[in-house]
mmCIF file of N, CA and C and ligand atoms in Angstrom:
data_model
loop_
_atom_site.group_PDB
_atom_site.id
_atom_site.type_symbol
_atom_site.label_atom_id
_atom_site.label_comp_id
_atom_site.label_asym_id
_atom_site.label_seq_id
_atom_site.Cartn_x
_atom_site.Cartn_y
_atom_site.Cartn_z
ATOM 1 N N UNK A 1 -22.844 19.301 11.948
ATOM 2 C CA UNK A 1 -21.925 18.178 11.730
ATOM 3 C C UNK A 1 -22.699 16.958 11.249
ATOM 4 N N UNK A 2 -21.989 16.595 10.756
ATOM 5 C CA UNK A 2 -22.689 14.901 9.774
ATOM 6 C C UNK A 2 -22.028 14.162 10.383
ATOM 7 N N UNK A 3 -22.467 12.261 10.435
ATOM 8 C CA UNK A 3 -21.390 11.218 10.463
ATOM 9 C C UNK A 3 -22.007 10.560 9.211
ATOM 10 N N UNK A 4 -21.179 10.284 9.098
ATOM 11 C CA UNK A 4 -20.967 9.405 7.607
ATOM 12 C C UNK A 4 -20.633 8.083 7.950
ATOM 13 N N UNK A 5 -21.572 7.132 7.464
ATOM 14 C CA UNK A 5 -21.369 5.631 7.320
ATOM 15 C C UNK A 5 -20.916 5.072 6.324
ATOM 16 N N UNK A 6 -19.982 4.933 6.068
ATOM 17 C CA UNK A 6 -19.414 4.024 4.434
ATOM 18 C C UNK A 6 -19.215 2.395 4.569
ATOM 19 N N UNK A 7 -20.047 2.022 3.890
ATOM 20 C CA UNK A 7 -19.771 0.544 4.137
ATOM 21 C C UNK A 7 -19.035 -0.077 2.470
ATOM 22 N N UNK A 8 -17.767 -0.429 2.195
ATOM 23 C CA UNK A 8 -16.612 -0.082 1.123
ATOM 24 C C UNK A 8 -16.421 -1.888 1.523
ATOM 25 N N UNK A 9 -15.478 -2.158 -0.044
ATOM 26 C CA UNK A 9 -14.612 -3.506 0.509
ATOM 27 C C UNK A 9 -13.360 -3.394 0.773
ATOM 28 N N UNK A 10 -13.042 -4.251 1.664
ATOM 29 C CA UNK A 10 -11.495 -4.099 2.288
ATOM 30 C C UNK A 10 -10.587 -4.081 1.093
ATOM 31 N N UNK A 11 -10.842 -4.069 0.057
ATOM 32 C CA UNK A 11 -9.370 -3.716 -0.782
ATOM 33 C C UNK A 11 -9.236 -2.434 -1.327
ATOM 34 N N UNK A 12 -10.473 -1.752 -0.844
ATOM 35 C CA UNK A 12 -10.591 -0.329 -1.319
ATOM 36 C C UNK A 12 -10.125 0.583 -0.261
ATOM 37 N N UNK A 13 -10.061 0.096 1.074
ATOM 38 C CA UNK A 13 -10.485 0.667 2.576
ATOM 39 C C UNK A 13 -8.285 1.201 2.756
ATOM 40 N N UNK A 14 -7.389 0.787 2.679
ATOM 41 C CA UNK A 14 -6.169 1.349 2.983
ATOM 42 C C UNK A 14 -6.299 2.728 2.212
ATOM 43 N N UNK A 15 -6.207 2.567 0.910
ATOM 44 C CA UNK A 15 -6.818 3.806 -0.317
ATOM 45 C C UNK A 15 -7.319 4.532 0.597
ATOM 46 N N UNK A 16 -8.128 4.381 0.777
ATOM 47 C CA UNK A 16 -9.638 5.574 0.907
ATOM 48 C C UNK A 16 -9.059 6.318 2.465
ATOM 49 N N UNK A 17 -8.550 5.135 3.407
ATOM 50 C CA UNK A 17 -8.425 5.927 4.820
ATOM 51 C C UNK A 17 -6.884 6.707 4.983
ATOM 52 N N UNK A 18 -6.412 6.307 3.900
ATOM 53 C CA UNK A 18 -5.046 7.514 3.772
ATOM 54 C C UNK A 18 -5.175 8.841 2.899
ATOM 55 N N UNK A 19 -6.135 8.780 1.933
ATOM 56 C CA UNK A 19 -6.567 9.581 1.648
ATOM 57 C C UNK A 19 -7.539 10.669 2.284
ATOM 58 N N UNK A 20 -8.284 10.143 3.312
ATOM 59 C CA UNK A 20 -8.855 10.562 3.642
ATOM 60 C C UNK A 20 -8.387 11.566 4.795
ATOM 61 N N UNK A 21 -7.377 10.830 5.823
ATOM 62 C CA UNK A 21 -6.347 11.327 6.483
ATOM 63 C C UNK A 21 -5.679 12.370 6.086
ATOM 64 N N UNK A 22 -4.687 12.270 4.942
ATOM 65 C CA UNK A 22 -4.455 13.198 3.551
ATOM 66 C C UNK A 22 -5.043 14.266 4.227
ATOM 67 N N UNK A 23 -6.432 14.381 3.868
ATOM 68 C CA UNK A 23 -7.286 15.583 3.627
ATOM 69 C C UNK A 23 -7.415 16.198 5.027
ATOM 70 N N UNK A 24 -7.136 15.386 6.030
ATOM 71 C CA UNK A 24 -7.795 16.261 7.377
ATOM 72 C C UNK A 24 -8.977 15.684 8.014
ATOM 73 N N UNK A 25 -9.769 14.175 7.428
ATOM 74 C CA UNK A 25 -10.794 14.025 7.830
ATOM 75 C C UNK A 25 -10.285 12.904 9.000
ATOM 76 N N UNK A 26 -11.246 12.731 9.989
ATOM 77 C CA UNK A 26 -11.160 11.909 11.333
ATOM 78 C C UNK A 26 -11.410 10.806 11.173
ATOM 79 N N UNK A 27 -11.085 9.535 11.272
ATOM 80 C CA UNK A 27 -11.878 8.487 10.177
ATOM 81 C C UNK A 27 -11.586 7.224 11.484
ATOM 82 N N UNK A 28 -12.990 6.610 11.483
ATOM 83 C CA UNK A 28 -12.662 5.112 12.500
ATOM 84 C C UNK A 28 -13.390 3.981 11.610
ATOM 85 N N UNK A 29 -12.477 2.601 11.772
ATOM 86 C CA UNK A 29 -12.265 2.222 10.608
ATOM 87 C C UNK A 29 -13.015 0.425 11.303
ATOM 88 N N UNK A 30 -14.230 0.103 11.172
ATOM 89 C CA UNK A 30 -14.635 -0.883 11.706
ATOM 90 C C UNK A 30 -14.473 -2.237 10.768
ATOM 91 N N UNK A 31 -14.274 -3.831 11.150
ATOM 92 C CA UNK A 31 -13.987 -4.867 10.466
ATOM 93 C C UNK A 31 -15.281 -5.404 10.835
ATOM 94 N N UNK A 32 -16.385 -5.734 9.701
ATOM 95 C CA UNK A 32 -17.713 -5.643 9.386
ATOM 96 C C UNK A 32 -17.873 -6.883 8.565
ATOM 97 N N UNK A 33 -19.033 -7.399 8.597
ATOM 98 C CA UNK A 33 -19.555 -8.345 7.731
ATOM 99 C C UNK A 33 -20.587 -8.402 6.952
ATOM 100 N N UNK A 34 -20.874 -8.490 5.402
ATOM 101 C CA UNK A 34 -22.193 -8.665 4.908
ATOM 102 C C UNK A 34 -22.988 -9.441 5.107
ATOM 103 N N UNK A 35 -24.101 -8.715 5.565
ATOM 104 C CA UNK A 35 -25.419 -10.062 5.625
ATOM 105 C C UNK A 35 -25.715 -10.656 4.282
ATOM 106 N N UNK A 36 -26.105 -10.650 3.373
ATOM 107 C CA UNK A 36 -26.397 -11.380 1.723
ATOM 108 C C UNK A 36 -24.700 -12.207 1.524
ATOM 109 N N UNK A 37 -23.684 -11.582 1.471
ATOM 110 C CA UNK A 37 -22.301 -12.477 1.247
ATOM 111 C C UNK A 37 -21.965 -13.355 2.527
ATOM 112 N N UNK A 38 -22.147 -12.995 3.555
ATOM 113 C CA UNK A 38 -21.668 -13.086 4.839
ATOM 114 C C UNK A 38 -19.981 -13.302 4.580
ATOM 115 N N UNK A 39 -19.073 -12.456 4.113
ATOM 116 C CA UNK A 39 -17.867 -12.384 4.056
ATOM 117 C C UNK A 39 -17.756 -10.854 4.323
ATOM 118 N N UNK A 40 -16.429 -10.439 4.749
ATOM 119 C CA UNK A 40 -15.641 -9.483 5.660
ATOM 120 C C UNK A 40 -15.998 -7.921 4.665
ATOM 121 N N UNK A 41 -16.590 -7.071 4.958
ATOM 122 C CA UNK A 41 -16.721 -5.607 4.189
ATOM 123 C C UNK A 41 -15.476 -4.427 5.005
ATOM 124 N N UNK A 42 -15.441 -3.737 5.070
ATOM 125 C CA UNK A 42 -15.185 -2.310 5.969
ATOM 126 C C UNK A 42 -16.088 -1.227 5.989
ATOM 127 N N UNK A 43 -16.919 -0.920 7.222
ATOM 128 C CA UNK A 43 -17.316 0.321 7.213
ATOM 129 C C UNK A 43 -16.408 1.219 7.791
ATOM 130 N N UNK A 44 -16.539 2.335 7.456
ATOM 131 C CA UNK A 44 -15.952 3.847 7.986
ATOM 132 C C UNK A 44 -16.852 4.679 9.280
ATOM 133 N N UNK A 45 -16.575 5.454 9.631
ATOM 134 C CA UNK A 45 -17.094 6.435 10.411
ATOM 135 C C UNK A 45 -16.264 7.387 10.242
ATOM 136 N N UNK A 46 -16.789 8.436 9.640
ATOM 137 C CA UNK A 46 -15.947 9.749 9.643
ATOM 138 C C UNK A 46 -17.242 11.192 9.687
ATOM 139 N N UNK A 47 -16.891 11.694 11.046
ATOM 140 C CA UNK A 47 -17.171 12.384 11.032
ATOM 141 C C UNK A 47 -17.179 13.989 10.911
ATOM 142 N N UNK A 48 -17.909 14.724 9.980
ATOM 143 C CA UNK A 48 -17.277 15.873 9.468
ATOM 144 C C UNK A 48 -18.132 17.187 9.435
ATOM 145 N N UNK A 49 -17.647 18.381 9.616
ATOM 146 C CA UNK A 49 -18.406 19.598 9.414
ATOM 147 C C UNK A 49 -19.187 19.677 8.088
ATOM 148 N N UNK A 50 -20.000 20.525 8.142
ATOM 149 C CA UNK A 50 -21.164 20.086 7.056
ATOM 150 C C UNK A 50 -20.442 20.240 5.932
ATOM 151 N N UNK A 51 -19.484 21.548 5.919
ATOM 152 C CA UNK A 51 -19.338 22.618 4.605
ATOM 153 C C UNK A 51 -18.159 20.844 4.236
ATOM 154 N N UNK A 52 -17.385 20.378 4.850
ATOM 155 C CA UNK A 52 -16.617 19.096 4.136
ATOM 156 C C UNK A 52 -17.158 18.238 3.917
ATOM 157 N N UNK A 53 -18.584 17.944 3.850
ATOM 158 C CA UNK A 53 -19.063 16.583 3.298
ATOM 159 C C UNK A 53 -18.796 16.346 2.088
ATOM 160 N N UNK A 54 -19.557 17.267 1.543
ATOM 161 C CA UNK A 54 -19.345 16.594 -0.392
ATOM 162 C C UNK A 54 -17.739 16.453 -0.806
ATOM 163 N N UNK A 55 -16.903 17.030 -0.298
ATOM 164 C CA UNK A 55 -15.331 16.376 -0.456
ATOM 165 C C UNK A 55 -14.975 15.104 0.100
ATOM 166 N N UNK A 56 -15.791 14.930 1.499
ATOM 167 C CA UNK A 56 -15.652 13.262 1.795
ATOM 168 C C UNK A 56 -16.006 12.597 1.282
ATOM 169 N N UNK A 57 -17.536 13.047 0.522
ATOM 170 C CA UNK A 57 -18.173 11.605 -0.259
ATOM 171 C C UNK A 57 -17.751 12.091 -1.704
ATOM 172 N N UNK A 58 -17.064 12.817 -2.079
ATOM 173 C CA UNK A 58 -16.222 12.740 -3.236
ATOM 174 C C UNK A 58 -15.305 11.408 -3.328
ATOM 175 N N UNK A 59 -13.958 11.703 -2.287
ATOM 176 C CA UNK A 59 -13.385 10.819 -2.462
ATOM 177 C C UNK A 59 -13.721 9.431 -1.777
ATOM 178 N N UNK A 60 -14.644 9.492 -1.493
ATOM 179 C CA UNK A 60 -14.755 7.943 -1.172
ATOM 180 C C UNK A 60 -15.705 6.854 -2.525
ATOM 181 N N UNK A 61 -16.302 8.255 -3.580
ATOM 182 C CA UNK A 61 -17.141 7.868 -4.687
ATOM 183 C C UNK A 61 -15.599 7.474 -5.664
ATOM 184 N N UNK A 62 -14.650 8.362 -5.777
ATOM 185 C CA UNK A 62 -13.475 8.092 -6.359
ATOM 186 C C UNK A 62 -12.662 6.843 -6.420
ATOM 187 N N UNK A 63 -12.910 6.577 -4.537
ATOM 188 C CA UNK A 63 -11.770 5.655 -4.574
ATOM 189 C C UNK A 63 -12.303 3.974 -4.494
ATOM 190 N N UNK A 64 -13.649 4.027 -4.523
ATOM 191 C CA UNK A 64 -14.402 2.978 -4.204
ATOM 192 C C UNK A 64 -14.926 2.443 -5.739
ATOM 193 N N UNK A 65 -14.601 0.906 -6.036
ATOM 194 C CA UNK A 65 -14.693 0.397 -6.995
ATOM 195 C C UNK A 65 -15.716 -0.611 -6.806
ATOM 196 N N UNK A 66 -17.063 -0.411 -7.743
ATOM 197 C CA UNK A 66 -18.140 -1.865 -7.753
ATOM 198 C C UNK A 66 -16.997 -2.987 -8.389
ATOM 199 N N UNK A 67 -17.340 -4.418 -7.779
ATOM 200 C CA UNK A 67 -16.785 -5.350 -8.392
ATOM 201 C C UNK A 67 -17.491 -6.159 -8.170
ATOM 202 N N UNK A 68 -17.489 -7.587 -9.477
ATOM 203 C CA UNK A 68 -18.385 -8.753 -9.022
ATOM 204 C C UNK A 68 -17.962 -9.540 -8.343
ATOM 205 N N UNK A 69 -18.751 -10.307 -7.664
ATOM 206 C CA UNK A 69 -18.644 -11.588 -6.670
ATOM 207 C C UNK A 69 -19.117 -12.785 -6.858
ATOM 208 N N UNK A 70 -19.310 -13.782 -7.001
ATOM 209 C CA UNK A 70 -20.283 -14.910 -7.068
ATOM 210 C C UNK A 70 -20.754 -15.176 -5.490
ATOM 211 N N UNK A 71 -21.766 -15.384 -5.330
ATOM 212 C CA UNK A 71 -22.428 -15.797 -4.098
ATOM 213 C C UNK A 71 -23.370 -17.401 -4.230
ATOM 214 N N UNK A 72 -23.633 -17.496 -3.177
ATOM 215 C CA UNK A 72 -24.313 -19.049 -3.624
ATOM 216 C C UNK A 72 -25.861 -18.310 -3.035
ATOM 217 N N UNK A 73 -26.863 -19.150 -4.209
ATOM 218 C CA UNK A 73 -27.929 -18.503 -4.702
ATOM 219 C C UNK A 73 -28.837 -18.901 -3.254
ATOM 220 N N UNK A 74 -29.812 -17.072 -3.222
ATOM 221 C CA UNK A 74 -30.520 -16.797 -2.140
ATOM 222 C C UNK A 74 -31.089 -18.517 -1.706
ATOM 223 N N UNK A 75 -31.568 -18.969 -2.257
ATOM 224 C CA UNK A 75 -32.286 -20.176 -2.293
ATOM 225 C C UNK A 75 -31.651 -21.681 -1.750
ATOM 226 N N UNK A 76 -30.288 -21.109 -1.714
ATOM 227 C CA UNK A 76 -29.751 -22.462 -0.555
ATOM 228 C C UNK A 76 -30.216 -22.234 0.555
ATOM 229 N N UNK A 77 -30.432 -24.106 0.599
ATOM 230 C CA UNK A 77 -31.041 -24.462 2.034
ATOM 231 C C UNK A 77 -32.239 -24.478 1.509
ATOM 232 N N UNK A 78 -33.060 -23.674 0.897
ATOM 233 C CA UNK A 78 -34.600 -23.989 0.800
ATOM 234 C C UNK A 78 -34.838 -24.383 -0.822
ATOM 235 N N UNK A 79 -35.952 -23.892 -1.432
ATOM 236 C CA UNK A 79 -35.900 -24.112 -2.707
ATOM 237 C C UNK A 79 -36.775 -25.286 -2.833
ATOM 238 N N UNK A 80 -37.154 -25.736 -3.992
ATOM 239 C CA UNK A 80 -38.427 -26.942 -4.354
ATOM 240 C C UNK A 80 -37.182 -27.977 -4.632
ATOM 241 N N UNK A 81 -37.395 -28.988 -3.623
ATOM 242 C CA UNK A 81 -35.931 -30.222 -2.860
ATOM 243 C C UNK A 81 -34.889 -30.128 -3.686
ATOM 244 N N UNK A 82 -34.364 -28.446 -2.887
ATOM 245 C CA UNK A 82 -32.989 -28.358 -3.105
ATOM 246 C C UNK A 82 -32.889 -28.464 -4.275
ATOM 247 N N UNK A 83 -33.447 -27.725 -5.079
ATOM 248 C CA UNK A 83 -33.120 -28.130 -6.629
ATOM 249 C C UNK A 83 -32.070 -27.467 -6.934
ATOM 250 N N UNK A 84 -32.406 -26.002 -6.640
ATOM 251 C CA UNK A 84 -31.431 -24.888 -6.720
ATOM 252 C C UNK A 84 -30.101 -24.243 -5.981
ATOM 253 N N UNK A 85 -30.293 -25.394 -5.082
ATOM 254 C CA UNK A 85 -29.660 -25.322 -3.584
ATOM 255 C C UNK A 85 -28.013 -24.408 -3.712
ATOM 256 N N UNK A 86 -27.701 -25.053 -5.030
ATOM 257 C CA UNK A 86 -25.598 -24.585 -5.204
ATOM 258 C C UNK A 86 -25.480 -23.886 -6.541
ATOM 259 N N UNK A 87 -26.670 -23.577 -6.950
ATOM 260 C CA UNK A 87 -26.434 -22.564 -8.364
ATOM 261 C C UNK A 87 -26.182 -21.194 -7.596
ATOM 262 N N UNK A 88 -24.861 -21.356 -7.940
ATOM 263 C CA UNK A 88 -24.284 -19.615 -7.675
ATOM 264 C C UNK A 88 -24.757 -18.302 -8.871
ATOM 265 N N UNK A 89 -24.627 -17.822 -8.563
ATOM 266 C CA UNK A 89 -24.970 -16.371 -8.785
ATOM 267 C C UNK A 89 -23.807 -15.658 -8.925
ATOM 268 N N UNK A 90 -23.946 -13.994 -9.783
ATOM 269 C CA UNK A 90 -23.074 -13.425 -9.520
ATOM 270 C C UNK A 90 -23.447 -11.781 -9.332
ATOM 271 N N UNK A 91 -22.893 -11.338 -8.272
ATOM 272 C CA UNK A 91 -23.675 -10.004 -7.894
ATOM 273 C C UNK A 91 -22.565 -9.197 -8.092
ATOM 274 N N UNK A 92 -23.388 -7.778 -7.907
ATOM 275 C CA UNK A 92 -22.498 -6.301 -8.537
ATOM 276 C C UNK A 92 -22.291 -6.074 -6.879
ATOM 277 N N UNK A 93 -21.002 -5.821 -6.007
ATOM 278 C CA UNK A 93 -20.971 -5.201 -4.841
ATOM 279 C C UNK A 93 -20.197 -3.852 -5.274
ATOM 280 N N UNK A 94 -20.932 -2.984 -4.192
ATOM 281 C CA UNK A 94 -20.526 -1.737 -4.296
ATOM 282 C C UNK A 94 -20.265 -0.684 -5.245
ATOM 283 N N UNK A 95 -19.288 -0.291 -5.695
ATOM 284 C CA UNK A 95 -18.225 0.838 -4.675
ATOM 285 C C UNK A 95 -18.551 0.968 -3.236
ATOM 286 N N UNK A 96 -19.360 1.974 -2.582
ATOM 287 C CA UNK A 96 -19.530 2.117 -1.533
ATOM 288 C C UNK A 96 -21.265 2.382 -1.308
ATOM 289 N N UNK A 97 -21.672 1.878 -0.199
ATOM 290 C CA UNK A 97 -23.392 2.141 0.354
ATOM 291 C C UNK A 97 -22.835 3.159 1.172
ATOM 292 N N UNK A 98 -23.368 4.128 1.499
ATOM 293 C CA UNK A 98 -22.992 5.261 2.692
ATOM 294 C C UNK A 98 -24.638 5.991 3.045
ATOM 295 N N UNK A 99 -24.599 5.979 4.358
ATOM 296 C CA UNK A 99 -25.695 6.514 4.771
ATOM 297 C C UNK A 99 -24.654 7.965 5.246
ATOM 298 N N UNK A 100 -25.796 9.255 5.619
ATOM 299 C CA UNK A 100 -24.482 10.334 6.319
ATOM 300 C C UNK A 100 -26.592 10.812 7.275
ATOM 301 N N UNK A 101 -25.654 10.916 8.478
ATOM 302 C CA UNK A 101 -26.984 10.775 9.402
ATOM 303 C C UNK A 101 -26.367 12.439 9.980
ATOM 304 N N UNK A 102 -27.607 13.151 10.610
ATOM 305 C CA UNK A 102 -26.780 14.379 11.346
ATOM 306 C C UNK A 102 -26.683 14.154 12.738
ATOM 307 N N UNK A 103 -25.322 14.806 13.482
ATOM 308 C CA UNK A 103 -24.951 14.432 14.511
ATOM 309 C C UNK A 103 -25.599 15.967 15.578
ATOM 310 N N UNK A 104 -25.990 15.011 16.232
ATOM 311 C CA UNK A 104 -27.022 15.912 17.440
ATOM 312 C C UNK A 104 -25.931 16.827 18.277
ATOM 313 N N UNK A 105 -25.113 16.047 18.756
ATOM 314 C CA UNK A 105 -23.969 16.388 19.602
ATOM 315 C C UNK A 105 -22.700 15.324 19.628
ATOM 316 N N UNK A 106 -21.596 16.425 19.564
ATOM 317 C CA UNK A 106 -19.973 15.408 19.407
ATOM 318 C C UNK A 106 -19.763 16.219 20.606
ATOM 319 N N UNK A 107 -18.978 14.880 21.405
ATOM 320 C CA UNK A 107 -18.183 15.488 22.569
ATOM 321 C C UNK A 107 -17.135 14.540 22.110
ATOM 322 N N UNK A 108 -15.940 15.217 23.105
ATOM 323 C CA UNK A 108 -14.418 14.509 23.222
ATOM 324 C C UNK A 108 -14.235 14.826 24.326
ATOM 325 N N UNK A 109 -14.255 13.372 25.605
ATOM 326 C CA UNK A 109 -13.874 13.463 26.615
ATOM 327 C C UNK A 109 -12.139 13.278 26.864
HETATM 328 P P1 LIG B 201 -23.746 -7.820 1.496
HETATM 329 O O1 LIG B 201 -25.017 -7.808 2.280
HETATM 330 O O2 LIG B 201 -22.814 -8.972 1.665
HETATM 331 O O3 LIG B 201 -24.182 -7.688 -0.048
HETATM 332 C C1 LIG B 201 -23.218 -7.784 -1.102
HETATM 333 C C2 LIG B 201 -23.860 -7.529 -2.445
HETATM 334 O O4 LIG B 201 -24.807 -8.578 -2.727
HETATM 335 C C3 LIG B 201 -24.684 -6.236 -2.520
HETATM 336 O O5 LIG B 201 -23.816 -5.179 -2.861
HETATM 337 C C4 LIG B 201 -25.708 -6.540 -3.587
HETATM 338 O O6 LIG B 201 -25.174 -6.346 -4.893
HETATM 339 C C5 LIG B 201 -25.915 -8.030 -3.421
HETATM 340 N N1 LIG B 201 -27.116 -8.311 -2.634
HETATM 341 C C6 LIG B 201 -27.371 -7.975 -1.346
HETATM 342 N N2 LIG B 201 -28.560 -8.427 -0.948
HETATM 343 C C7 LIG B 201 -29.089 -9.096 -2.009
HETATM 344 C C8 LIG B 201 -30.301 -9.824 -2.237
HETATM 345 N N3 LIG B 201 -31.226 -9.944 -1.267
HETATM 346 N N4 LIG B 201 -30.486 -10.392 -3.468
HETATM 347 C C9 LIG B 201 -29.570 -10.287 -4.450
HETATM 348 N N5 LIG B 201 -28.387 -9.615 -4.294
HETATM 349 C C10 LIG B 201 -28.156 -9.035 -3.092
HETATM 350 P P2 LIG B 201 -24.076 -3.720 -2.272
HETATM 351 O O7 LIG B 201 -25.532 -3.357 -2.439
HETATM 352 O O8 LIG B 201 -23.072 -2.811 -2.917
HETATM 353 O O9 LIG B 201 -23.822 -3.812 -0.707
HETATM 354 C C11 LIG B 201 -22.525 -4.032 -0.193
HETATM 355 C C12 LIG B 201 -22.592 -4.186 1.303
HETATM 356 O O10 LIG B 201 -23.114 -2.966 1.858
HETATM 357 C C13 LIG B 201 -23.557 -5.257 1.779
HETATM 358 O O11 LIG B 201 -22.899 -6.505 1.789
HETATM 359 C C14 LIG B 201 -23.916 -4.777 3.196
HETATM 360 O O12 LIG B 201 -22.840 -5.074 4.103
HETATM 361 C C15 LIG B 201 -23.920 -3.272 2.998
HETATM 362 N N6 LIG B 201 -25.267 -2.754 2.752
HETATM 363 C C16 LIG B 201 -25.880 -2.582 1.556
HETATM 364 N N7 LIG B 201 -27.085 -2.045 1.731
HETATM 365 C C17 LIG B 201 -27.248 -1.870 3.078
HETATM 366 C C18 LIG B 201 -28.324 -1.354 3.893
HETATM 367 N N8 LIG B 201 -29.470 -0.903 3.375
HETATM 368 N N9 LIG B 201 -28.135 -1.319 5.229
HETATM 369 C C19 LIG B 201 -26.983 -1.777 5.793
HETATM 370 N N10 LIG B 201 -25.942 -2.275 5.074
HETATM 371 C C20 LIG B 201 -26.087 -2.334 3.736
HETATM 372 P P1 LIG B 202 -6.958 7.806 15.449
HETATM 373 O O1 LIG B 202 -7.411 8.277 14.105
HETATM 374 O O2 LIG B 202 -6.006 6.644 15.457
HETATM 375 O O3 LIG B 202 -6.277 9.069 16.170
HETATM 376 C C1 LIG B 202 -5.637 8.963 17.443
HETATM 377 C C2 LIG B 202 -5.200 10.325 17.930
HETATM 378 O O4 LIG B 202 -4.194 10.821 17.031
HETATM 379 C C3 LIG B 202 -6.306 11.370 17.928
HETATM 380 O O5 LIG B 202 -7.044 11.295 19.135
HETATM 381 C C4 LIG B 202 -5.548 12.667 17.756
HETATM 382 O O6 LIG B 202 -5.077 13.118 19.007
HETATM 383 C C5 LIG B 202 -4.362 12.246 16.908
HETATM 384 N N1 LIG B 202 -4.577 12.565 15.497
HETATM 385 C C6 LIG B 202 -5.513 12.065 14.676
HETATM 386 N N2 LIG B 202 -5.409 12.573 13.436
HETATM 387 C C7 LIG B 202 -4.349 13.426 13.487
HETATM 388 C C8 LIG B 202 -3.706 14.237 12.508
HETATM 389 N N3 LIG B 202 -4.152 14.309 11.235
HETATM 390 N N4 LIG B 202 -2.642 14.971 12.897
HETATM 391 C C9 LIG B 202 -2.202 14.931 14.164
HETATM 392 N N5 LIG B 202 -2.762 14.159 15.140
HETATM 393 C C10 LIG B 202 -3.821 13.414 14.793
HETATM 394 P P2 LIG B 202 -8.575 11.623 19.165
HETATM 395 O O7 LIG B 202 -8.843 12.902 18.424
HETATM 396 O O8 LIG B 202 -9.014 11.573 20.603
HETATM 397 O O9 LIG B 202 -9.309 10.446 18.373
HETATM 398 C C11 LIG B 202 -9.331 9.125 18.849
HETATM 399 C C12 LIG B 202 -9.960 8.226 17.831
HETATM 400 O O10 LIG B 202 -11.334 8.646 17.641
HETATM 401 C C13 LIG B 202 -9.329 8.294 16.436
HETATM 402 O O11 LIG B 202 -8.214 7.401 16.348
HETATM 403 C C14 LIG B 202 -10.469 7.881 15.550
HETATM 404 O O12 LIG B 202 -10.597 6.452 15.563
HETATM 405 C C15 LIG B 202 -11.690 8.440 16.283
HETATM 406 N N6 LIG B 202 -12.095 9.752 15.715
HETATM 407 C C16 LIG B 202 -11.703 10.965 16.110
HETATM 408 N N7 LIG B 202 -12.293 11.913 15.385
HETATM 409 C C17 LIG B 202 -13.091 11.278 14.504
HETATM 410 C C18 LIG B 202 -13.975 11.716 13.485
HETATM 411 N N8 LIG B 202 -14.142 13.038 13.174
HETATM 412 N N9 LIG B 202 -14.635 10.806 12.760
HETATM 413 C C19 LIG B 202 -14.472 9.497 13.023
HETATM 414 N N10 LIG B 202 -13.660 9.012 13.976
HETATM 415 C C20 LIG B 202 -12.972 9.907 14.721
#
């Protein structure tokens, strides 16, 4: 058995966890924050038998869209006096980061 970490943005996350449902997969659905944006992400937890992984991270490669963001540049707050302090930036987030770790032991009490 695998668990699968998907860390997705919340406008992708209704999509992905009905679909995912859809399919039969077990899915717990955490309200998460980025460290670099510090604004609201969704990770997943779904954990699954081996032979269904590559169908989970199918559709979560499917349903998960990179989009840009503007962020305010690494360098606020520090920088040579604040020169750079509010030049925003604009970064590529996602589709989805997913780690899939193997699970030692699942119980259900
Ligand atoms: P955030 O940390 O808010 O990062 C949002 C996006 O900002 C990243 O998208 C990346 O494009 C950019 N970014 C992050 N750190 C940066 C930096 N030091 N300099 C310039 N740009 C930077 P993604 O890479 O698609 O990541 C989306 C979210 O996935 C991240 O949100 C974080 O919550 C999570 N994540 C990504 N890599 C991770 C990791 N190795 N471990 C844990 N969580 C991770
Ligand atoms: P939920 O997904 O909200 O599911 C609550 C309960 O509803 C489940 O209890 C199960 O009895 C039932 N249920 C879930 N999916 C069903 C389906 N497709 N058809 C019929 N009944 C269904 P538990 O199995 O004890 O799970 C409790 C909670 O543990 C779940 O809440 C979910 O958050 C998490 N979970 C369970 N299995 C998971 C897995 N493989 N991966 C990730 N999270 C899991």
């Amino acid at each position: 058995m695998k668990l699968i970490i998907a860390i997705i943005q919340d406008e992708d996350a209704t999509r992905l966890v009905s679909a995912l449902m859809n399919d039969g997969y077990g899915v717990t659905k955490l309200a998460t924050t980025g460290g670099f944006l510090r604004a609201g992400n969704t990770t997943l937890l779904v954990g699954v038998e081996d032979e269904r992984l590559e169908g989970c991270l199918h559709l979560i490669e499917k349903l998960c869209k990179a989009r840009k963001q503007m962020a305010a540049s690494p360098m606020a707050g520090g920088g040579i006096a604040g020169m750079y302090a509010h030049m925003p930036i604009e970064v590529t987030v996602g589709g989805a980061t997913v780690f899939v770790v193997d699970v030692d032991q699942f119980h259900k009490y």
